Tab-separated table of C-alpha atoms in Angstrom:
chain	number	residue	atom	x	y	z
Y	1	UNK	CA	0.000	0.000	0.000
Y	2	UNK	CA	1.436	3.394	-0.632
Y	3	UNK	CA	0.545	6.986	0.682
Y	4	UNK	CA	0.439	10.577	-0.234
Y	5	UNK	CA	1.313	12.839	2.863
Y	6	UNK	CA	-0.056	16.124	2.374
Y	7	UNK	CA	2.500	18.752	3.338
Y	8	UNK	CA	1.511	21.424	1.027
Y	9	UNK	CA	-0.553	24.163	3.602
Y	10	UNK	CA	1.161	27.417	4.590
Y	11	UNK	CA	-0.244	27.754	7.751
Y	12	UNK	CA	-1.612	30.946	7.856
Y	13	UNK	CA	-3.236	30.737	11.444
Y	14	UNK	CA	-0.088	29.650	12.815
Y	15	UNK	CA	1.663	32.898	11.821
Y	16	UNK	CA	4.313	33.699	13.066
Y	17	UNK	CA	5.679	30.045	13.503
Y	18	UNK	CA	4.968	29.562	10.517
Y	19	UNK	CA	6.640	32.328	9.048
Y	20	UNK	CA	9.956	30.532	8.591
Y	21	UNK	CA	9.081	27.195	8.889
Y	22	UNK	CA	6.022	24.744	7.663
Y	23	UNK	CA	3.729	23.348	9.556
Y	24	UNK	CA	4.315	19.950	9.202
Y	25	UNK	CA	7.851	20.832	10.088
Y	26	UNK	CA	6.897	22.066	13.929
Y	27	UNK	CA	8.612	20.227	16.376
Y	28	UNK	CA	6.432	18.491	18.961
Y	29	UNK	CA	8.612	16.084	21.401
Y	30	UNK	CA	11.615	17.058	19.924
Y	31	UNK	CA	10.757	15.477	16.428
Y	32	UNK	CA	8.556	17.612	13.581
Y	33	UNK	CA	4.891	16.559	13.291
Y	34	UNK	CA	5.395	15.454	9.934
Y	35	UNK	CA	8.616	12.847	10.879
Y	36	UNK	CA	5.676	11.559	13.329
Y	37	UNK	CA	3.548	10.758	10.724
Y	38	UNK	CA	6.009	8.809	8.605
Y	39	UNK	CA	6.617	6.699	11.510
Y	40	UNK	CA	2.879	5.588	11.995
Y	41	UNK	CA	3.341	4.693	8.212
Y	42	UNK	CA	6.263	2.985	8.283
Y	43	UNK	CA	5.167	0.976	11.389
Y	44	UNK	CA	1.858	-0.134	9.379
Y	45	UNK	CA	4.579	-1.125	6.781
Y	46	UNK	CA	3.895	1.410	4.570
Y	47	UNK	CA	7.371	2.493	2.983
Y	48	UNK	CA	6.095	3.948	-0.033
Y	49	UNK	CA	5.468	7.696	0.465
Y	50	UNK	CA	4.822	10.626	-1.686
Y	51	UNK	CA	4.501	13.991	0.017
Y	52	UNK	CA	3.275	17.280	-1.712
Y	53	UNK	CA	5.271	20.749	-1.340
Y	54	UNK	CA	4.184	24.620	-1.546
Y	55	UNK	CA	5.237	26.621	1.042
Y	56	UNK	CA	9.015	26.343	1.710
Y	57	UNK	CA	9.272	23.093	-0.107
Y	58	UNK	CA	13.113	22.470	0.763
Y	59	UNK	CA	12.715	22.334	4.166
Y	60	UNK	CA	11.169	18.959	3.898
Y	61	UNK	CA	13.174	17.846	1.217
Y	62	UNK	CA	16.595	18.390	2.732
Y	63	UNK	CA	15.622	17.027	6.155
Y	64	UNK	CA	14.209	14.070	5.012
Y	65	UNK	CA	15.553	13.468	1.918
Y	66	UNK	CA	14.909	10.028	0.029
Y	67	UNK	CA	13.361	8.319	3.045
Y	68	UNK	CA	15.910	5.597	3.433
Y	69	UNK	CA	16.761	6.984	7.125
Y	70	UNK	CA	12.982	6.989	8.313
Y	71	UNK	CA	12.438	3.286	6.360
Y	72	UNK	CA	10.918	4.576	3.680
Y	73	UNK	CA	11.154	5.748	0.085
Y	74	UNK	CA	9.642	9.381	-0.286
Y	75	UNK	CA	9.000	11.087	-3.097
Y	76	UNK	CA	8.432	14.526	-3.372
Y	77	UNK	CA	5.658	16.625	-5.801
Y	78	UNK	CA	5.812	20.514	-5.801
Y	79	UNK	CA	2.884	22.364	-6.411
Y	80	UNK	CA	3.363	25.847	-7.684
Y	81	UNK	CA	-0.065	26.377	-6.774
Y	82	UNK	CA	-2.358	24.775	-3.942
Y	83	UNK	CA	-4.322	21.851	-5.415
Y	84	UNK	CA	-6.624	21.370	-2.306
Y	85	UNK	CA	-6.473	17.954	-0.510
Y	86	UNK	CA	-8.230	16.356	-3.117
Y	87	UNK	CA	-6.575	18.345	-5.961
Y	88	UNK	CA	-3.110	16.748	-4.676
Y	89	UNK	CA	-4.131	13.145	-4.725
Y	90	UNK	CA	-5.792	13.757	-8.505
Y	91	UNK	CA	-2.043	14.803	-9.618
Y	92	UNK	CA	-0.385	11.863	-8.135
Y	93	UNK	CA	-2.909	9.512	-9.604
Y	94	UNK	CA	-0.693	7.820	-11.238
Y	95	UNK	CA	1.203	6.649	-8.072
Y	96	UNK	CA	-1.591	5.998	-6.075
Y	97	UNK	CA	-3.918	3.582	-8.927
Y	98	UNK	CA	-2.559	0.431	-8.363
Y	99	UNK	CA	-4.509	-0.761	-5.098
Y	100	UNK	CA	-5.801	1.120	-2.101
Y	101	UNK	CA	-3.924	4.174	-0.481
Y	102	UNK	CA	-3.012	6.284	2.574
Y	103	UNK	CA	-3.881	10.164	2.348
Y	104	UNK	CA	-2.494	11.588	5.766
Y	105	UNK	CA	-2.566	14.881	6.474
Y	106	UNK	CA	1.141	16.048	7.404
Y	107	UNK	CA	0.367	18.991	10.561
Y	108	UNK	CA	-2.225	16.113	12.442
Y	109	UNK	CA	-0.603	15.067	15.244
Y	110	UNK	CA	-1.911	11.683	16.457
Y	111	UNK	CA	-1.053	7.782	18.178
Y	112	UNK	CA	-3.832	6.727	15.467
Y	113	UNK	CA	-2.709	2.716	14.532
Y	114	UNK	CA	-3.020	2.771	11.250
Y	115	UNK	CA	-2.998	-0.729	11.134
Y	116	UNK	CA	-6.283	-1.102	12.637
Y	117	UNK	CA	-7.661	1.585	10.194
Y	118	UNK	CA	-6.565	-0.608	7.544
Y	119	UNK	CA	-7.946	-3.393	8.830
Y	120	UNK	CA	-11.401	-1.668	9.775
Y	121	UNK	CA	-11.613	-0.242	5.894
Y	122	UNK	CA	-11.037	-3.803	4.455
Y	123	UNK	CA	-13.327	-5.623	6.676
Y	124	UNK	CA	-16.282	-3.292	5.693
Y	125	UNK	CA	-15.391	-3.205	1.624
Y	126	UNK	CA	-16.678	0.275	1.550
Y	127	UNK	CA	-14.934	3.034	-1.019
Y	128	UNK	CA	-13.256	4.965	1.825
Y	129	UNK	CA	-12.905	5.154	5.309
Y	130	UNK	CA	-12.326	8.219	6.813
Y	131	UNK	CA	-10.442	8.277	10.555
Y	132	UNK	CA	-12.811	10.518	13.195
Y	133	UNK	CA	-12.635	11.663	16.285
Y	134	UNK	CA	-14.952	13.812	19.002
Y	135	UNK	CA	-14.309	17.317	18.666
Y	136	UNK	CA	-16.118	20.111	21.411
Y	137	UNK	CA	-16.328	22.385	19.029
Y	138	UNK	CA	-16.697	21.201	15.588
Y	139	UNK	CA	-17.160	23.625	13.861
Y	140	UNK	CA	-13.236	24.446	12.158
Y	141	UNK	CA	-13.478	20.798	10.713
Y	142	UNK	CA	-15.838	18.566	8.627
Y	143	UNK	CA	-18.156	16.719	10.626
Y	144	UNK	CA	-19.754	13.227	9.986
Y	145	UNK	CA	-22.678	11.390	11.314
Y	146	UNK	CA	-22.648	7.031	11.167
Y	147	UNK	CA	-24.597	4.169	12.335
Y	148	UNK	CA	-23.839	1.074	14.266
Y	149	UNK	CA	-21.591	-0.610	11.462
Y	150	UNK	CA	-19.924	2.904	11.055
Y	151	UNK	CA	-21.557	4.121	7.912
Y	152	UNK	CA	-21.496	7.586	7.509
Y	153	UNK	CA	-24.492	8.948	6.591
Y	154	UNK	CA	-23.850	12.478	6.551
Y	155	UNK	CA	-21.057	14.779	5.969
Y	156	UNK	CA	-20.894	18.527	6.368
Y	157	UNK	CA	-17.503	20.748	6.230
Y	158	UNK	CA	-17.064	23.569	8.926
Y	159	UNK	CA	-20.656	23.927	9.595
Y	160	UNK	CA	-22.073	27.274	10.721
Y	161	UNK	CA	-23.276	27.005	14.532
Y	162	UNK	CA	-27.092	25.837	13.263
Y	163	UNK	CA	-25.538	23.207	11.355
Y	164	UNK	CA	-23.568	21.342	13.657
Y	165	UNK	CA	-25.807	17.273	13.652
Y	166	UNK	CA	-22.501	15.527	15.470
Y	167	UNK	CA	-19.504	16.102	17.119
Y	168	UNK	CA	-17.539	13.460	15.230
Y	169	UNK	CA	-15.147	15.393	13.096
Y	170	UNK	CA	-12.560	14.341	10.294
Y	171	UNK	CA	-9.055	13.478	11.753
Y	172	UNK	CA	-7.032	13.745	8.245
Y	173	UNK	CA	-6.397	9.840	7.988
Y	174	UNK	CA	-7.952	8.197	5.244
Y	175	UNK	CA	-8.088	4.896	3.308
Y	176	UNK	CA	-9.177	5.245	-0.069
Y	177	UNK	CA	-9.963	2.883	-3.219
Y	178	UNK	CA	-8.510	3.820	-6.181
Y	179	UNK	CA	-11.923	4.288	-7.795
Y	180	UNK	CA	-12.321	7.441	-5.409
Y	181	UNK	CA	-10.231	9.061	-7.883
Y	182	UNK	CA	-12.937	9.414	-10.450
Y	183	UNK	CA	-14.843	11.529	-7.777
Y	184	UNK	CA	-12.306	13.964	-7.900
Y	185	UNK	CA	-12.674	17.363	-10.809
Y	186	UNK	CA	-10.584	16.545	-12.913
Y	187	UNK	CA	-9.021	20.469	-13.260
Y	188	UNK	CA	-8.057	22.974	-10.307
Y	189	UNK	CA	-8.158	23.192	-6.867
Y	190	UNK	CA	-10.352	20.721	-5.032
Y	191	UNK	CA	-10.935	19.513	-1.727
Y	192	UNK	CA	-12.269	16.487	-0.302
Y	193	UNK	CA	-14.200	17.286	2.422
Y	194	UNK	CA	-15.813	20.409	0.006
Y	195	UNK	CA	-16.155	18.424	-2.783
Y	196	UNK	CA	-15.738	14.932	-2.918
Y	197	UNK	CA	-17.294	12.977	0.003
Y	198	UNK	CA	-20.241	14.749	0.173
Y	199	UNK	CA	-20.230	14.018	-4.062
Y	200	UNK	CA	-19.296	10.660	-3.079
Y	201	UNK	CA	-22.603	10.348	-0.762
Y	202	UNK	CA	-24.828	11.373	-3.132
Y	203	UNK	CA	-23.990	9.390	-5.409
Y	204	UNK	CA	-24.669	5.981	-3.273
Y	205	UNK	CA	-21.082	5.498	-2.445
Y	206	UNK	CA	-20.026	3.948	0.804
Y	207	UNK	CA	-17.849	5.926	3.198
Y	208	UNK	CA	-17.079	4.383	6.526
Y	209	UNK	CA	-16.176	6.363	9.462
Y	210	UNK	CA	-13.134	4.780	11.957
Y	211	UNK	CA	-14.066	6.232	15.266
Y	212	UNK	CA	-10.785	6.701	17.165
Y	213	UNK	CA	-10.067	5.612	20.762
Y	214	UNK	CA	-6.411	6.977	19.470
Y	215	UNK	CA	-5.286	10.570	20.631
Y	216	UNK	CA	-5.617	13.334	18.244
Y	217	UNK	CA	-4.540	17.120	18.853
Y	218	UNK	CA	-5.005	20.222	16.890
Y	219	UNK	CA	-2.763	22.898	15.889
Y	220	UNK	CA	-4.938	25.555	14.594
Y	221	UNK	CA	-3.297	28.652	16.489
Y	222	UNK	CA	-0.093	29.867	17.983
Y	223	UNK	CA	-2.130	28.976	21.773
Y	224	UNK	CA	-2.508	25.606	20.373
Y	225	UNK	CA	1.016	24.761	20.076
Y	226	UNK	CA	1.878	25.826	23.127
Y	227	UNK	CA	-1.059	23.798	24.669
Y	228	UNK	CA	-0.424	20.877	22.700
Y	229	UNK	CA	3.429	20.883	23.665
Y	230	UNK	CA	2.210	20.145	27.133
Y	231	UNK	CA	-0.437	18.136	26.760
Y	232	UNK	CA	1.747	15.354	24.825
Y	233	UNK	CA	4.963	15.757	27.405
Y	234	UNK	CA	2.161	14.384	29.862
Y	235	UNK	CA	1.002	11.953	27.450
């Protein structure tokens, strides 16, 4: 199975951390967020990595260079301009069509197995399973709603406060057949919790919601990461 790590973001509300530095790249631990994230791959036994660049692309290059130190073999795809989350798998369709795939977003910061996720996706046979998680305040992310066998039957990105239905909110770890690909526009940016899974819904697909026990924080601020720096030394 191989992955596309989405690295691309500038990280506007993290100014000015992020003035110098990408997000992905912001040390939690002592190790960058990102580095974290190739390590749950590599632990599933995912070695195969692609990650997209924007915003100070070599900073990610040049610390992690082909992969071989982190077990892996990376690959990197610039993008002059932002192609969305969706946008960036469409362009690296040609790596990821040979079987299902990883998209992880690169600034989550999580202890999500992603073994179990990719056991939970093929035991239900659905088109994608999308890792979630219980949010207070939802309302910053894209929120689901699933029955019993974890169906989603909803999906709704940052709702406005009379649209919140769950508290269940996407955690930026998905499984995806390749067929999801043909959901995606075909030209300019796109995203997938704007376009494509709620696309996907209505068109009878099934999308399958992993409800993490895992932890999961946010970074969305400047507070946040100093807050979140604390909250995993304790962890």
């Amino acid at each position: 199975m191989r992955a596309l790590v989405l690295a691309a973001g500038s990280g506007e509300r993290l100014r000015p951390l992020t003035n110098d530095i990408p997000k992905p790249m912001i040390s939690i631990g002592g190790k960058p967020i990102l580095q974290r994230n190739i390590e749950l791959l590599t632990a599933a036994g995912i070695r195969e990595i692609a990650i997209n660049l924007h915003h100070l692309p070599n900073s990610i290059s040049d610390y992690f260079g082909d992969g071989h130190l982190y077990g892996a073999e990376i690959w990197y795809v610039r993008e002059p301009e932002l192609l969305g989350t969706a946008g960036a798998v469409r362009n690296l369709s040609s790596f990821l069509t040979s079987g299902p795939f990883l998209v992880v977003y690169g600034d989550n910061l999580s202890t999500i197995d992603l073994t179990r996720l990719i056991s939970f996706h093929n035991n239900r046979g659905g088109d994608a399973t999308i890792a979630v998680f219980q949010r207070p305040d939802p309302s910053a992310s894209g929120i689901v709603s699933f029955d019993d066998e974890g169906r989603i039957t909803r999906f709704k990105e940052k709702p406005k406060a009379n649209e919140v239905f769950s508290n269940w909110v996407n955690a930026g770890y998905y499984v995806l057949e390749s067929s999801v690909l043909d959901s995606i526009p075909k030209e300019g940016s796109s995203d997938f919790g704007r376009d494509v899974f709620p696309k996907m819904l209505d068109n009878g697909a099934h999308l399958f919601a992993y409800a993490m026990k895992e932890r999961l924080w946010w970074i969305d601020s400047p507070a946040d990461y100093d807050r979140v720096k604390m909250e995993f030394a304790r962890a």
